[in-house]
Amino acid sequence: MVSTAQPIDLSDVKFNACPVGTHFAAFDAFRDQADVIPGLAEGHPFYVLTHMEEIREALQQPEIFSNSSVTLGQPEPTFMWIPEMLDAPVHGKWRRLLGPIFSPASVEALRPKVEQRFDEILDDIAPRGRCDYVADVALRFPNTIFMELMGLPVEGADRFQEWETRILHGGNKGPDSVAAMGEVKAYFAALLAERAAEPRDDILSKALQWEIDGERVTQADLESFCLLLFMAGLDTVAMQLSYSTYHLATNPQDRERIVRDPGLIPSAIEEFLRYYAFVAPSRKVMSDTEVAGCPIRKGEMVHLPLVSANRDPAEFPDADKVIIDRTDNRHLAFGAGPHRCLGSHLARQELLVGITKWHERIPSYRITPGAEIREHGGQIGLDTLPIEWA
Ligand code: HEM
């Protein structure tokens, strides 16, 4: 069924400083309304798909639903994020280059560092009795892991945190966001030049040797890859940790269960991934097609909010409830098809270490009384999460 209501304006689902859960509720309401909802983003037509079946199918048909644009308001983008904005065959070649860095074995080898970094954060935070979980824990942690992964000095992590906030937490579009993206690229350009002059045993030095079809990968492509990795790998883990902790702070019965039985943490993580899925990919339609009876023309865009798929009652019993020991949880939080998240093993490891270690040290905590928890659009996430403990 296609909505016959007025096309939505993208700004209707991209609020800033709104109460926690606002964006998820908006997507829930779309799903109740129709299978496909037309919209306009900066004058460009797009369609929101609202059910698991259609969202999964779109992600799995890259020949029709292309990654050449992943930004609703910009079907002809003037920028490139690698590998996110590549289609076959070149996309597959990049995935083969990147696969080993993010393989289960590589991620397992990183585990001692991941644990050490979270311990350091806890040593700093635990004695304080209160913190803003978003700034003091959730954003800091994946940043230090990213620095480890890329072979960068961990002291530089604060600068990453500032860039991340400017790029992703302001609705994604403002001039400051674009300026910050330029700064990130310039930072990596300088670093790549350093590594070219003096190679080390790190990813950037190795990346300088990468070849596709016998040709050395260009400096511009390496910068586009670093920018994408920065955007894909830091804020995602941070926001997933933040929503999970928000849930556990406001649902003490679930928190007490995982403290009593930490063996439940892996299934709780999957359930938080399902229920608080904040990534909403977009695709560009390459040939006239039809989704759930709705004709979509070549050149138009589709929006695929993963939370809509993950809360679809046709797919999950009690889809609107968080059930931390849910079984058979085939959610789409990491996407599907050729662009499925490359960092999912690392993400799961960071989530497991973060949630397990936190509850070993701070088993009981609550939202600071009187604090208003607000979230932003663009890449959906919490602005702050003030919590306190005895
Ligand atoms: C909870 C944390 C995370 C979530 C929920 C998440 C989610 C996603 C999703 C949904 C996609 C697919 C986007 C699309 O189809 O357009 C994706 C792609 C990607 N993710 Fe993640 N991600 C997370 C963490 C990470 C981490 C830690 C890294 C690496 C450090 C990472 C690296 C990537 C990359 C490189 C891609 C692009 C893959 C491609 O285009 O082939 N992600 N992620």
Coordinates of C-alpha atoms and ligand atoms in Angstrom, one line a residue:
M1 CA 0.0 0.0 0.0
V2 CA 1.3 3.4 -0.9
S3 CA 0.5 6.5 1.2
T4 CA -1.7 8.9 -0.5
A5 CA -1.0 11.6 2.0
Q6 CA 1.1 14.7 1.1
P7 CA 4.8 13.8 0.5
I8 CA 6.7 14.1 3.7
D9 CA 9.5 16.6 3.9
L10 CA 12.7 15.1 5.0
S11 CA 13.0 17.7 7.8
D12 CA 9.9 16.1 9.3
V13 CA 12.1 13.1 10.4
K14 CA 15.3 15.0 11.1
F15 CA 14.7 16.8 14.3
N16 CA 17.4 18.1 16.6
A17 CA 17.4 18.4 20.4
C18 CA 14.1 16.4 20.5
P19 CA 13.1 14.0 23.2
V20 CA 14.7 10.5 23.1
G21 CA 12.9 8.1 20.8
T22 CA 11.4 10.8 18.6
H23 CA 12.9 9.5 15.4
F24 CA 12.1 5.8 16.1
A25 CA 8.5 6.8 16.8
A26 CA 8.3 8.7 13.5
F27 CA 9.5 5.6 11.6
D28 CA 7.1 3.4 13.6
A29 CA 4.2 5.7 12.6
F30 CA 5.3 5.5 8.9
R31 CA 5.1 1.7 9.0
D32 CA 1.6 1.8 10.4
Q33 CA 0.6 4.3 7.7
A34 CA 1.8 2.5 4.5
D35 CA 4.3 0.2 2.8
V36 CA 5.8 3.1 0.8
I37 CA 5.7 6.8 1.8
P38 CA 6.7 9.4 -0.8
G39 CA 8.8 12.3 0.2
L40 CA 10.9 15.3 -1.0
A41 CA 14.4 16.1 0.1
E42 CA 15.7 19.5 -1.1
G43 CA 13.2 19.2 -4.0
H44 CA 14.3 15.7 -5.0
P45 CA 11.6 12.9 -4.8
F46 CA 12.3 9.9 -2.6
Y47 CA 10.4 7.0 -1.1
V48 CA 10.6 5.6 2.4
L49 CA 10.2 1.8 2.5
T50 CA 8.7 0.8 5.8
H51 CA 8.7 -3.0 6.0
M52 CA 11.5 -5.6 6.5
E53 CA 10.7 -7.5 3.3
E54 CA 11.0 -4.5 0.9
I55 CA 13.9 -3.0 2.8
R56 CA 15.9 -6.2 2.7
E57 CA 15.1 -6.8 -1.0
A58 CA 16.2 -3.3 -1.9
L59 CA 19.5 -3.8 0.0
Q60 CA 20.1 -7.1 -1.8
Q61 CA 19.4 -5.8 -5.4
P62 CA 22.3 -3.4 -6.0
E63 CA 21.8 -3.5 -9.8
I64 CA 18.5 -1.6 -9.3
F65 CA 19.2 0.1 -6.0
S66 CA 22.6 1.7 -6.4
N67 CA 25.0 3.1 -3.9
S68 CA 26.2 5.8 -6.3
S69 CA 24.2 8.2 -4.2
V70 CA 23.4 7.5 -0.5
T71 CA 22.2 11.0 0.3
L72 CA 18.5 11.7 -0.3
G73 CA 18.9 15.4 -1.1
Q74 CA 21.9 14.7 -3.4
P75 CA 21.1 12.1 -6.1
E76 CA 24.2 13.5 -8.0
P77 CA 26.7 13.8 -5.2
T78 CA 29.9 15.7 -5.6
F79 CA 31.8 13.7 -3.0
M80 CA 32.9 10.0 -2.6
W81 CA 32.9 7.7 0.4
I82 CA 34.8 4.4 -0.2
P83 CA 33.5 1.7 -0.2
E84 CA 30.0 2.9 0.8
M85 CA 29.4 4.8 -2.5
L86 CA 30.8 2.2 -4.9
D87 CA 28.9 -0.3 -7.0
A88 CA 30.0 -3.6 -8.5
P89 CA 32.5 -4.5 -9.8
V90 CA 34.9 -2.0 -8.1
H91 CA 33.1 -2.3 -4.8
G92 CA 33.9 -6.0 -4.6
K93 CA 37.5 -5.3 -5.2
W94 CA 37.7 -2.9 -2.3
R95 CA 35.9 -5.4 -0.1
R96 CA 38.5 -8.0 -0.9
L97 CA 41.2 -5.5 0.1
L98 CA 39.5 -4.5 3.3
G99 CA 38.2 -8.0 4.4
P100 CA 41.3 -9.1 6.2
I101 CA 41.5 -6.0 8.4
F102 CA 38.0 -6.6 9.8
S103 CA 38.0 -10.4 9.8
P104 CA 37.0 -12.2 13.0
A105 CA 40.7 -13.2 13.5
S106 CA 42.0 -9.6 13.2
V107 CA 39.3 -8.4 15.6
E108 CA 40.1 -11.1 18.1
A109 CA 43.8 -10.1 18.0
L110 CA 42.7 -6.5 18.9
R111 CA 40.7 -7.7 22.0
P112 CA 43.4 -7.1 24.7
K113 CA 43.7 -3.5 23.5
V114 CA 39.9 -3.0 23.4
E115 CA 39.7 -4.3 27.0
Q116 CA 42.6 -2.2 28.1
R117 CA 41.1 1.0 26.6
F118 CA 37.8 0.4 28.3
D119 CA 39.5 -0.3 31.6
E120 CA 41.3 3.0 31.3
I121 CA 38.1 4.9 30.7
L122 CA 36.4 3.1 33.7
D123 CA 39.4 3.9 36.0
D124 CA 38.9 7.5 35.1
I125 CA 35.1 7.6 35.3
A126 CA 34.1 5.1 38.1
P127 CA 35.3 7.1 41.1
R128 CA 33.4 10.2 39.9
G129 CA 30.0 8.8 40.7
R130 CA 28.5 10.6 37.7
C131 CA 29.2 11.3 34.1
D132 CA 27.7 12.2 30.8
Y133 CA 27.8 8.7 29.3
V134 CA 27.8 10.0 25.7
A135 CA 30.8 12.3 25.9
D136 CA 32.8 10.6 28.7
V137 CA 32.4 7.0 27.7
A138 CA 30.6 6.3 24.5
L139 CA 32.4 8.7 22.1
R140 CA 35.8 8.2 23.8
F141 CA 35.9 4.4 23.6
P142 CA 35.5 3.7 19.8
N143 CA 37.8 6.7 19.1
T144 CA 40.7 5.2 21.0
I145 CA 40.0 1.8 19.3
F146 CA 40.0 3.5 15.9
M147 CA 43.4 5.1 16.8
E148 CA 44.7 1.6 17.7
L149 CA 43.4 0.1 14.5
M150 CA 44.9 2.8 12.3
G151 CA 48.1 2.9 14.2
L152 CA 47.6 6.6 15.3
P153 CA 48.6 8.1 18.6
V154 CA 45.7 7.7 21.1
E155 CA 46.3 11.2 22.4
G156 CA 44.8 12.5 19.2
A157 CA 41.4 10.9 20.0
D158 CA 39.9 14.2 21.5
R159 CA 40.3 15.9 18.1
F160 CA 38.4 13.0 16.5
Q161 CA 35.6 13.4 19.0
E162 CA 35.2 17.1 18.2
W163 CA 35.1 16.4 14.4
E164 CA 32.6 13.6 15.0
T165 CA 30.3 15.9 16.9
R166 CA 30.6 18.6 14.2
I167 CA 30.0 16.2 11.3
L168 CA 27.3 13.9 12.5
H169 CA 25.5 15.6 15.4
G170 CA 24.3 18.8 13.7
G171 CA 21.8 17.3 11.3
N172 CA 24.6 16.4 8.8
K173 CA 24.4 19.3 6.5
G174 CA 25.6 22.6 7.9
P175 CA 28.7 24.4 6.6
D176 CA 30.5 23.5 9.8
S177 CA 29.8 19.8 9.1
V178 CA 31.3 20.2 5.6
A179 CA 34.3 22.1 7.0
A180 CA 34.9 19.4 9.6
M181 CA 34.8 16.7 6.8
G182 CA 37.5 18.8 5.0
E183 CA 39.6 18.9 8.2
V184 CA 39.4 15.1 8.6
K185 CA 40.4 14.5 5.0
A186 CA 43.3 17.0 5.4
Y187 CA 44.4 15.2 8.6
F188 CA 44.5 11.9 6.8
A189 CA 46.2 13.4 3.7
A190 CA 49.0 14.7 5.9
L191 CA 49.3 11.3 7.7
L192 CA 49.4 9.4 4.4
A193 CA 52.2 11.7 3.2
E194 CA 54.1 10.9 6.5
R195 CA 53.6 7.2 6.1
A196 CA 54.7 7.3 2.4
A197 CA 57.9 9.0 3.5
E198 CA 58.4 6.7 6.5
P199 CA 56.3 3.5 6.4
R200 CA 55.4 1.8 9.6
D201 CA 53.6 -1.5 10.5
D202 CA 50.1 0.0 10.4
I203 CA 47.0 0.1 8.1
L204 CA 47.8 3.4 6.5
S205 CA 51.3 2.3 5.4
K206 CA 49.8 -0.9 4.1
A207 CA 47.0 1.0 2.3
L208 CA 49.7 2.9 0.3
Q209 CA 50.6 -0.4 -1.3
W210 CA 47.1 -1.4 -2.2
E211 CA 46.4 -2.2 -5.8
I212 CA 43.2 -2.6 -7.8
D213 CA 43.5 -4.2 -11.3
G214 CA 47.2 -3.8 -11.1
E215 CA 47.0 0.0 -10.5
R216 CA 48.0 1.6 -7.2
V217 CA 45.0 3.0 -5.3
T218 CA 45.1 6.8 -5.6
Q219 CA 45.8 9.2 -2.7
A220 CA 42.3 10.7 -3.3
D221 CA 40.6 7.3 -2.9
L222 CA 42.6 6.5 0.2
E223 CA 41.4 9.8 1.8
S224 CA 37.8 9.0 0.8
F225 CA 38.2 5.6 2.5
C226 CA 39.7 7.1 5.7
L227 CA 36.8 9.6 5.9
L228 CA 34.2 6.8 5.4
L229 CA 35.8 4.6 8.0
F230 CA 35.9 7.5 10.5
M231 CA 32.2 8.2 9.9
A232 CA 31.2 4.5 9.9
G233 CA 33.1 3.2 12.8
L234 CA 33.1 5.8 15.5
D235 CA 29.7 7.3 16.0
T236 CA 27.9 4.0 15.3
V237 CA 29.4 2.2 18.2
A238 CA 29.1 5.3 20.4
M239 CA 25.4 5.7 19.7
Q240 CA 24.7 2.0 20.1
L241 CA 26.4 2.0 23.5
S242 CA 24.5 5.1 24.4
Y243 CA 21.0 3.8 23.5
S244 CA 21.8 0.5 25.2
T245 CA 22.9 2.2 28.4
Y246 CA 19.8 4.5 28.2
H247 CA 17.7 1.4 28.0
L248 CA 19.5 -0.3 31.0
A249 CA 19.3 2.9 33.1
T250 CA 15.6 3.2 32.6
N251 CA 14.7 -0.5 32.7
P252 CA 16.3 -1.7 36.0
Q253 CA 14.7 -5.2 35.7
D254 CA 16.8 -5.8 32.5
R255 CA 19.9 -4.3 34.1
E256 CA 19.6 -6.5 37.1
R257 CA 19.1 -9.6 34.9
I258 CA 22.4 -9.0 33.0
V259 CA 24.3 -8.2 36.2
R260 CA 23.0 -11.5 37.7
D261 CA 23.6 -13.4 34.5
P262 CA 26.3 -11.8 32.2
G263 CA 25.7 -14.7 29.9
L264 CA 22.7 -12.8 28.7
I265 CA 24.7 -9.8 27.5
P266 CA 25.3 -11.1 23.9
S267 CA 21.6 -11.6 23.3
A268 CA 20.8 -8.3 25.0
I269 CA 23.3 -6.6 22.6
E270 CA 21.5 -8.1 19.6
E271 CA 18.2 -6.9 20.9
F272 CA 19.5 -3.4 21.4
L273 CA 20.9 -3.5 17.9
R274 CA 17.5 -4.5 16.6
Y275 CA 15.4 -2.1 18.7
Y276 CA 17.6 1.0 18.6
A277 CA 18.8 0.7 15.0
F278 CA 19.7 4.2 14.0
V279 CA 21.2 3.7 10.6
A280 CA 18.9 4.6 7.7
P281 CA 20.7 3.9 4.3
S282 CA 19.5 5.4 1.1
R283 CA 19.9 4.2 -2.5
K284 CA 19.5 5.6 -6.0
V285 CA 17.1 3.8 -8.4
M286 CA 18.9 2.8 -11.6
S287 CA 15.9 1.7 -13.7
D288 CA 12.1 2.2 -13.4
T289 CA 10.8 -0.3 -10.9
E290 CA 7.9 -1.0 -8.5
V291 CA 7.9 -1.6 -4.7
A292 CA 4.8 -2.8 -3.0
G293 CA 2.7 -1.5 -5.9
C294 CA 4.4 1.9 -6.0
P295 CA 6.1 2.9 -9.2
I296 CA 9.5 4.4 -8.7
R297 CA 11.4 6.0 -11.5
K298 CA 15.0 5.9 -12.6
G299 CA 17.0 8.6 -10.8
E300 CA 14.7 8.8 -7.8
M301 CA 15.9 7.8 -4.3
V302 CA 14.7 5.3 -1.7
H303 CA 15.2 5.6 2.0
L304 CA 15.6 2.3 4.0
P305 CA 15.4 3.0 7.8
L306 CA 16.6 -0.2 9.4
V307 CA 14.6 0.4 12.5
S308 CA 11.4 0.1 10.4
A309 CA 12.5 -3.3 9.3
N310 CA 13.7 -4.3 12.8
R311 CA 10.4 -3.4 14.4
D312 CA 8.2 -4.9 11.8
P313 CA 5.5 -7.0 13.5
A314 CA 5.3 -9.3 10.5
E315 CA 9.0 -10.4 11.2
F316 CA 9.3 -10.4 15.0
P317 CA 6.8 -11.4 17.7
D318 CA 6.3 -8.5 20.1
A319 CA 8.4 -6.4 17.8
D320 CA 7.7 -3.3 19.9
K321 CA 9.1 -4.7 23.1
V322 CA 12.8 -5.1 24.1
I323 CA 13.2 -8.8 25.1
I324 CA 16.8 -9.2 26.1
D325 CA 16.8 -13.0 25.7
R326 CA 15.1 -12.9 22.4
T327 CA 16.1 -15.9 20.2
D328 CA 16.2 -16.1 16.4
N329 CA 16.9 -12.3 16.2
R330 CA 17.6 -11.8 12.5
H331 CA 17.7 -8.0 12.6
L332 CA 19.1 -5.8 9.9
A333 CA 21.0 -3.3 12.1
F334 CA 24.2 -4.0 10.1
G335 CA 22.4 -3.8 6.8
A336 CA 22.2 -6.6 4.2
G337 CA 23.6 -7.3 0.7
P338 CA 27.0 -6.3 -0.6
H339 CA 27.4 -3.3 1.6
R340 CA 26.6 -5.1 4.9
C341 CA 28.7 -3.6 7.6
L342 CA 32.3 -4.4 7.3
G343 CA 33.0 -3.6 10.9
S344 CA 30.3 -5.8 12.5
H345 CA 32.7 -8.1 14.3
L346 CA 34.6 -5.2 15.7
A347 CA 31.4 -3.4 16.7
R348 CA 30.1 -6.5 18.5
Q349 CA 33.4 -6.9 20.3
E350 CA 33.4 -3.3 21.4
L351 CA 29.8 -3.5 22.6
L352 CA 30.4 -6.8 24.5
V353 CA 33.6 -5.4 26.2
G354 CA 31.9 -2.1 27.0
I355 CA 28.7 -3.4 28.4
T356 CA 30.3 -6.3 30.3
K357 CA 33.1 -4.3 31.9
W358 CA 30.8 -1.4 32.8
H359 CA 28.4 -3.7 34.7
E360 CA 31.2 -5.5 36.5
R361 CA 32.3 -2.2 37.9
I362 CA 29.1 -0.1 38.1
P363 CA 26.2 -2.5 38.3
S364 CA 23.6 0.1 39.5
Y365 CA 23.1 3.6 38.1
R366 CA 20.3 5.9 37.1
I367 CA 19.6 8.9 34.9
T368 CA 20.5 12.0 36.8
P369 CA 17.2 13.2 38.3
G370 CA 15.9 16.2 36.3
A371 CA 18.1 15.5 33.2
E372 CA 16.3 15.7 29.9
I373 CA 17.6 13.2 27.4
R374 CA 17.6 14.6 23.9
E375 CA 18.5 13.2 20.5
H376 CA 19.6 14.5 17.1
G377 CA 18.8 13.6 13.5
G378 CA 21.0 13.2 10.6
Q379 CA 22.8 10.2 11.9
I380 CA 20.3 9.6 14.8
G381 CA 21.9 9.6 18.2
L382 CA 21.7 10.9 21.8
D383 CA 23.1 14.3 22.6
T384 CA 23.9 13.6 26.2
L385 CA 23.1 10.9 28.8
P386 CA 23.8 12.2 32.3
I387 CA 23.9 9.2 34.7
E388 CA 24.9 8.8 38.4
W389 CA 25.7 5.9 40.7
A390 CA 26.5 5.4 44.4
Ligands
HEM1 C1 27.0 -0.7 16.3 C2 27.9 -0.3 15.4 C3 27.6 -0.3 13.9 C4 26.5 -0.3 13.2 C5 25.0 -0.3 13.7 C6 26.8 -0.3 11.8 C7 25.9 -0.3 10.7 C8 26.3 -0.3 9.4 C9 25.3 -0.4 8.3 C10 23.8 -0.5 8.5 C11 26.1 -0.4 7.2 C12 25.5 -0.5 5.7 C13 25.2 0.8 5.2 C14 24.5 0.7 3.8 O1 23.9 -0.3 3.5 O2 24.4 1.8 3.1 C15 27.5 -0.3 7.5 C16 28.5 -0.2 6.6 C17 29.8 -0.1 6.9 N1 30.3 -0.1 8.2 FE1 29.3 -0.3 9.9 N2 28.2 -0.2 11.7 C18 28.7 -0.3 12.9 C19 30.1 -0.3 13.2 C20 31.1 -0.2 12.4 C21 32.5 -0.2 12.7 C22 33.1 -0.4 14.1 C23 33.2 -0.1 11.5 C24 34.7 -0.1 11.3 C25 35.6 0.5 12.1 C26 32.3 -0.1 10.5 C27 32.6 0.0 9.1 C28 31.7 0.0 8.1 C29 32.1 0.2 6.7 C30 33.5 0.3 6.1 C31 30.9 0.1 6.0 C32 30.7 0.2 4.4 C33 30.7 -1.1 3.8 C34 30.5 -1.1 2.3 O3 30.1 -0.1 1.8 O4 30.8 -2.2 1.7 N3 31.0 -0.1 11.0 N4 27.6 -0.2 8.9

